[in-house]
Amino acid sequence: MTLYTAVTPSSHYLGDDTFWPAIDLAELRRVLTLSSTISEARLKVAMMGATSHIHRLLATWRFKLRQQGYEHLNDVPAPTHNNCSILVTHYLNAVEVATASELYHLIRVVECGRPCPPDPFTYKSLSTGEARHYDD
């Protein structure tokens, strides 16, 4: 099952650009193996941030495809795997990874109660990828 099949109105998210496949939030939760402590609202905010970022990165490519007459990503000729275009599969994988990253960031901010941006001068020296507060 892909993230955009078996969609129900309550778990369905379709952005304002119909070129991209709709995202099934329940399936996204299952794929990311999220516990029930992550609310539907928090998951949706993270997913919307993730798709926004991905759409910005792919905007020029999408524009060129639209000029060629493709209305939806699934219409673009590409090999398929399990009856799903690999372009759609790659898009959905990008949404999964970016959503997980967004959730990680949102949870860190909520846990400490304030934004945790990395110090640009010490970030490069951190081997674990940890972020520190500027005043630590």
PDB file of C-alpha atoms in Angstrom:
ATOM      1  CA  MET A   1       0.000   0.000   0.000  1.00  0.00           C
ATOM      2  CA  THR A   2       1.261   3.473  -0.766  1.00  0.00           C
ATOM      3  CA  LEU A   3       0.663   6.621   1.228  1.00  0.00           C
ATOM      4  CA  TYR A   4      -1.966   7.835  -1.208  1.00  0.00           C
ATOM      5  CA  THR A   5      -4.210   4.771  -1.523  1.00  0.00           C
ATOM      6  CA  ALA A   6      -7.106   3.687   0.669  1.00  0.00           C
ATOM      7  CA  VAL A   7      -7.704   7.313   1.561  1.00  0.00           C
ATOM      8  CA  THR A   8     -10.534   8.281   3.873  1.00  0.00           C
ATOM      9  CA  PRO A   9     -11.694  11.867   4.339  1.00  0.00           C
ATOM     10  CA  SER A  10     -10.524  12.051   7.964  1.00  0.00           C
ATOM     11  CA  SER A  11      -6.967  10.925   7.254  1.00  0.00           C
ATOM     12  CA  HIS A  12      -6.581  12.380   3.770  1.00  0.00           C
ATOM     13  CA  TYR A  13      -4.363  15.341   2.997  1.00  0.00           C
ATOM     14  CA  LEU A  14      -4.271  16.889  -0.433  1.00  0.00           C
ATOM     15  CA  GLY A  15      -2.266  20.077  -0.778  1.00  0.00           C
ATOM     16  CA  ASP A  16      -3.275  22.999  -2.961  1.00  0.00           C
ATOM     17  CA  ASP A  17      -1.212  21.629  -5.884  1.00  0.00           C
ATOM     18  CA  THR A  18      -2.962  18.606  -7.374  1.00  0.00           C
ATOM     19  CA  PHE A  19       0.175  17.618  -9.316  1.00  0.00           C
ATOM     20  CA  TRP A  20       1.438  15.800  -6.224  1.00  0.00           C
ATOM     21  CA  PRO A  21      -0.276  12.689  -4.832  1.00  0.00           C
ATOM     22  CA  ALA A  22      -2.504  13.022  -1.784  1.00  0.00           C
ATOM     23  CA  ILE A  23      -1.051  11.778   1.494  1.00  0.00           C
ATOM     24  CA  ASP A  24      -2.902   9.372   3.787  1.00  0.00           C
ATOM     25  CA  LEU A  25      -1.982  10.463   7.324  1.00  0.00           C
ATOM     26  CA  ALA A  26      -2.984   7.105   8.849  1.00  0.00           C
ATOM     27  CA  GLU A  27      -0.696   5.272   6.423  1.00  0.00           C
ATOM     28  CA  LEU A  28       2.081   7.796   7.036  1.00  0.00           C
ATOM     29  CA  ARG A  29       1.741   7.162  10.781  1.00  0.00           C
ATOM     30  CA  ARG A  30       1.950   3.407  10.145  1.00  0.00           C
ATOM     31  CA  VAL A  31       4.986   3.673   7.857  1.00  0.00           C
ATOM     32  CA  LEU A  32       6.834   5.880  10.354  1.00  0.00           C
ATOM     33  CA  THR A  33       5.778   3.550  13.208  1.00  0.00           C
ATOM     34  CA  LEU A  34       4.608   6.471  15.316  1.00  0.00           C
ATOM     35  CA  SER A  35       3.077   5.927  18.715  1.00  0.00           C
ATOM     36  CA  SER A  36      -0.237   7.399  19.740  1.00  0.00           C
ATOM     37  CA  THR A  37       1.636  10.082  21.710  1.00  0.00           C
ATOM     38  CA  ILE A  38       2.106  11.920  18.392  1.00  0.00           C
ATOM     39  CA  SER A  39      -1.228  13.640  17.803  1.00  0.00           C
ATOM     40  CA  GLU A  40      -2.888  13.757  14.410  1.00  0.00           C
ATOM     41  CA  ALA A  41      -2.516  17.563  14.474  1.00  0.00           C
ATOM     42  CA  ARG A  42       1.232  17.359  15.159  1.00  0.00           C
ATOM     43  CA  LEU A  43       1.662  14.755  12.403  1.00  0.00           C
ATOM     44  CA  LYS A  44      -0.264  16.933   9.954  1.00  0.00           C
ATOM     45  CA  VAL A  45       1.819  20.024  10.795  1.00  0.00           C
ATOM     46  CA  ALA A  46       5.030  18.040  10.309  1.00  0.00           C
ATOM     47  CA  MET A  47       3.796  16.529   7.046  1.00  0.00           C
ATOM     48  CA  MET A  48       2.708  19.921   5.717  1.00  0.00           C
ATOM     49  CA  GLY A  49       6.137  21.380   6.513  1.00  0.00           C
ATOM     50  CA  ALA A  50       7.785  18.407   4.841  1.00  0.00           C
ATOM     51  CA  THR A  51       5.699  18.594   1.672  1.00  0.00           C
ATOM     52  CA  SER A  52       6.181  22.351   1.472  1.00  0.00           C
ATOM     53  CA  HIS A  53       9.952  21.878   1.572  1.00  0.00           C
ATOM     54  CA  ILE A  54       9.867  19.069  -1.015  1.00  0.00           C
ATOM     55  CA  HIS A  55       7.603  21.072  -3.326  1.00  0.00           C
ATOM     56  CA  ARG A  56       9.993  24.040  -3.200  1.00  0.00           C
ATOM     57  CA  LEU A  57      12.897  21.761  -4.123  1.00  0.00           C
ATOM     58  CA  LEU A  58      10.975  20.234  -7.037  1.00  0.00           C
ATOM     59  CA  ALA A  59       9.179  23.380  -8.249  1.00  0.00           C
ATOM     60  CA  THR A  60      11.244  23.921 -11.412  1.00  0.00           C
ATOM     61  CA  TRP A  61      10.978  20.265 -12.397  1.00  0.00           C
ATOM     62  CA  ARG A  62       7.210  20.278 -11.792  1.00  0.00           C
ATOM     63  CA  PHE A  63       6.871  23.464 -13.845  1.00  0.00           C
ATOM     64  CA  LYS A  64       8.662  21.836 -16.798  1.00  0.00           C
ATOM     65  CA  LEU A  65       6.489  18.729 -16.539  1.00  0.00           C
ATOM     66  CA  ARG A  66       3.339  20.860 -16.444  1.00  0.00           C
ATOM     67  CA  GLN A  67       4.538  22.653 -19.573  1.00  0.00           C
ATOM     68  CA  GLN A  68       4.852  19.253 -21.232  1.00  0.00           C
ATOM     69  CA  GLY A  69       1.186  18.578 -20.422  1.00  0.00           C
ATOM     70  CA  TYR A  70       1.453  16.344 -17.361  1.00  0.00           C
ATOM     71  CA  GLU A  71      -1.284  17.204 -14.871  1.00  0.00           C
ATOM     72  CA  HIS A  72      -0.237  14.743 -12.132  1.00  0.00           C
ATOM     73  CA  LEU A  73       3.020  13.103 -11.092  1.00  0.00           C
ATOM     74  CA  ASN A  74       1.457   9.709 -11.765  1.00  0.00           C
ATOM     75  CA  ASP A  75       0.943  10.732 -15.424  1.00  0.00           C
ATOM     76  CA  VAL A  76       4.693  11.141 -16.038  1.00  0.00           C
ATOM     77  CA  PRO A  77       6.042   8.067 -17.847  1.00  0.00           C
ATOM     78  CA  ALA A  78       8.249   6.027 -15.523  1.00  0.00           C
ATOM     79  CA  PRO A  79       8.887   2.401 -14.644  1.00  0.00           C
ATOM     80  CA  THR A  80       6.497   0.938 -12.106  1.00  0.00           C
ATOM     81  CA  HIS A  81       6.929  -1.282  -9.083  1.00  0.00           C
ATOM     82  CA  ASN A  82       3.863  -2.988  -7.554  1.00  0.00           C
ATOM     83  CA  ASN A  83       1.642  -0.966  -9.921  1.00  0.00           C
ATOM     84  CA  CYS A  84       3.044   2.311  -8.614  1.00  0.00           C
ATOM     85  CA  SER A  85       5.226   4.734 -10.560  1.00  0.00           C
ATOM     86  CA  ILE A  86       8.735   4.882  -9.133  1.00  0.00           C
ATOM     87  CA  LEU A  87       8.470   8.664  -9.326  1.00  0.00           C
ATOM     88  CA  VAL A  88       5.482   8.524  -6.976  1.00  0.00           C
ATOM     89  CA  THR A  89       7.343   6.041  -4.769  1.00  0.00           C
ATOM     90  CA  HIS A  90      10.354   8.366  -4.555  1.00  0.00           C
ATOM     91  CA  TYR A  91       8.100  11.339  -3.787  1.00  0.00           C
ATOM     92  CA  LEU A  92       6.331   9.435  -1.004  1.00  0.00           C
ATOM     93  CA  ASN A  93       9.683   8.276   0.406  1.00  0.00           C
ATOM     94  CA  ALA A  94      10.847  11.889   0.452  1.00  0.00           C
ATOM     95  CA  VAL A  95       7.649  12.863   2.301  1.00  0.00           C
ATOM     96  CA  GLU A  96       8.252  10.095   4.857  1.00  0.00           C
ATOM     97  CA  VAL A  97      11.851  11.113   5.552  1.00  0.00           C
ATOM     98  CA  ALA A  98      11.113  14.836   5.648  1.00  0.00           C
ATOM     99  CA  THR A  99       8.096  14.294   7.923  1.00  0.00           C
ATOM    100  CA  ALA A 100      10.200  12.222  10.323  1.00  0.00           C
ATOM    101  CA  SER A 101      12.771  15.025  10.374  1.00  0.00           C
ATOM    102  CA  GLU A 102      10.069  17.647  10.983  1.00  0.00           C
ATOM    103  CA  LEU A 103       8.604  15.577  13.825  1.00  0.00           C
ATOM    104  CA  TYR A 104      12.021  15.191  15.410  1.00  0.00           C
ATOM    105  CA  HIS A 105      12.493  18.957  15.320  1.00  0.00           C
ATOM    106  CA  LEU A 106       8.970  19.684  16.645  1.00  0.00           C
ATOM    107  CA  ILE A 107       9.363  17.213  19.504  1.00  0.00           C
ATOM    108  CA  ARG A 108      12.744  18.661  20.514  1.00  0.00           C
ATOM    109  CA  VAL A 109      11.283  22.173  20.603  1.00  0.00           C
ATOM    110  CA  VAL A 110       8.287  21.074  22.706  1.00  0.00           C
ATOM    111  CA  GLU A 111      10.411  19.021  25.124  1.00  0.00           C
ATOM    112  CA  CYS A 112      12.820  21.842  25.943  1.00  0.00           C
ATOM    113  CA  GLY A 113      10.217  24.592  25.616  1.00  0.00           C
ATOM    114  CA  ARG A 114      12.223  26.808  23.279  1.00  0.00           C
ATOM    115  CA  PRO A 115      13.760  26.582  19.811  1.00  0.00           C
ATOM    116  CA  CYS A 116      17.034  24.682  19.671  1.00  0.00           C
ATOM    117  CA  PRO A 117      18.886  26.067  16.655  1.00  0.00           C
ATOM    118  CA  PRO A 118      22.465  24.900  16.354  1.00  0.00           C
ATOM    119  CA  ASP A 119      25.149  27.467  17.027  1.00  0.00           C
ATOM    120  CA  PRO A 120      26.638  28.049  13.559  1.00  0.00           C
ATOM    121  CA  PHE A 121      30.152  28.214  15.004  1.00  0.00           C
ATOM    122  CA  THR A 122      30.023  25.010  17.049  1.00  0.00           C
ATOM    123  CA  TYR A 123      27.672  22.979  14.861  1.00  0.00           C
ATOM    124  CA  LYS A 124      30.431  21.893  12.476  1.00  0.00           C
ATOM    125  CA  SER A 125      32.480  20.552  15.369  1.00  0.00           C
ATOM    126  CA  LEU A 126      29.653  18.360  16.704  1.00  0.00           C
ATOM    127  CA  SER A 127      30.139  14.805  15.548  1.00  0.00           C
ATOM    128  CA  THR A 128      26.804  13.515  16.855  1.00  0.00           C
ATOM    129  CA  GLY A 129      24.641  16.110  15.115  1.00  0.00           C
ATOM    130  CA  GLU A 130      23.391  17.375  18.462  1.00  0.00           C
ATOM    131  CA  ALA A 131      22.212  20.970  18.759  1.00  0.00           C
ATOM    132  CA  ARG A 132      23.001  23.288  21.644  1.00  0.00           C
ATOM    133  CA  HIS A 133      21.303  26.439  22.819  1.00  0.00           C
ATOM    134  CA  TYR A 134      23.287  29.602  22.200  1.00  0.00           C
ATOM    135  CA  ASP A 135      23.377  30.342  25.906  1.00  0.00           C
ATOM    136  CA  ASP A 136      24.569  26.856  27.014  1.00  0.00           C
TER     137      ASP A 136
END
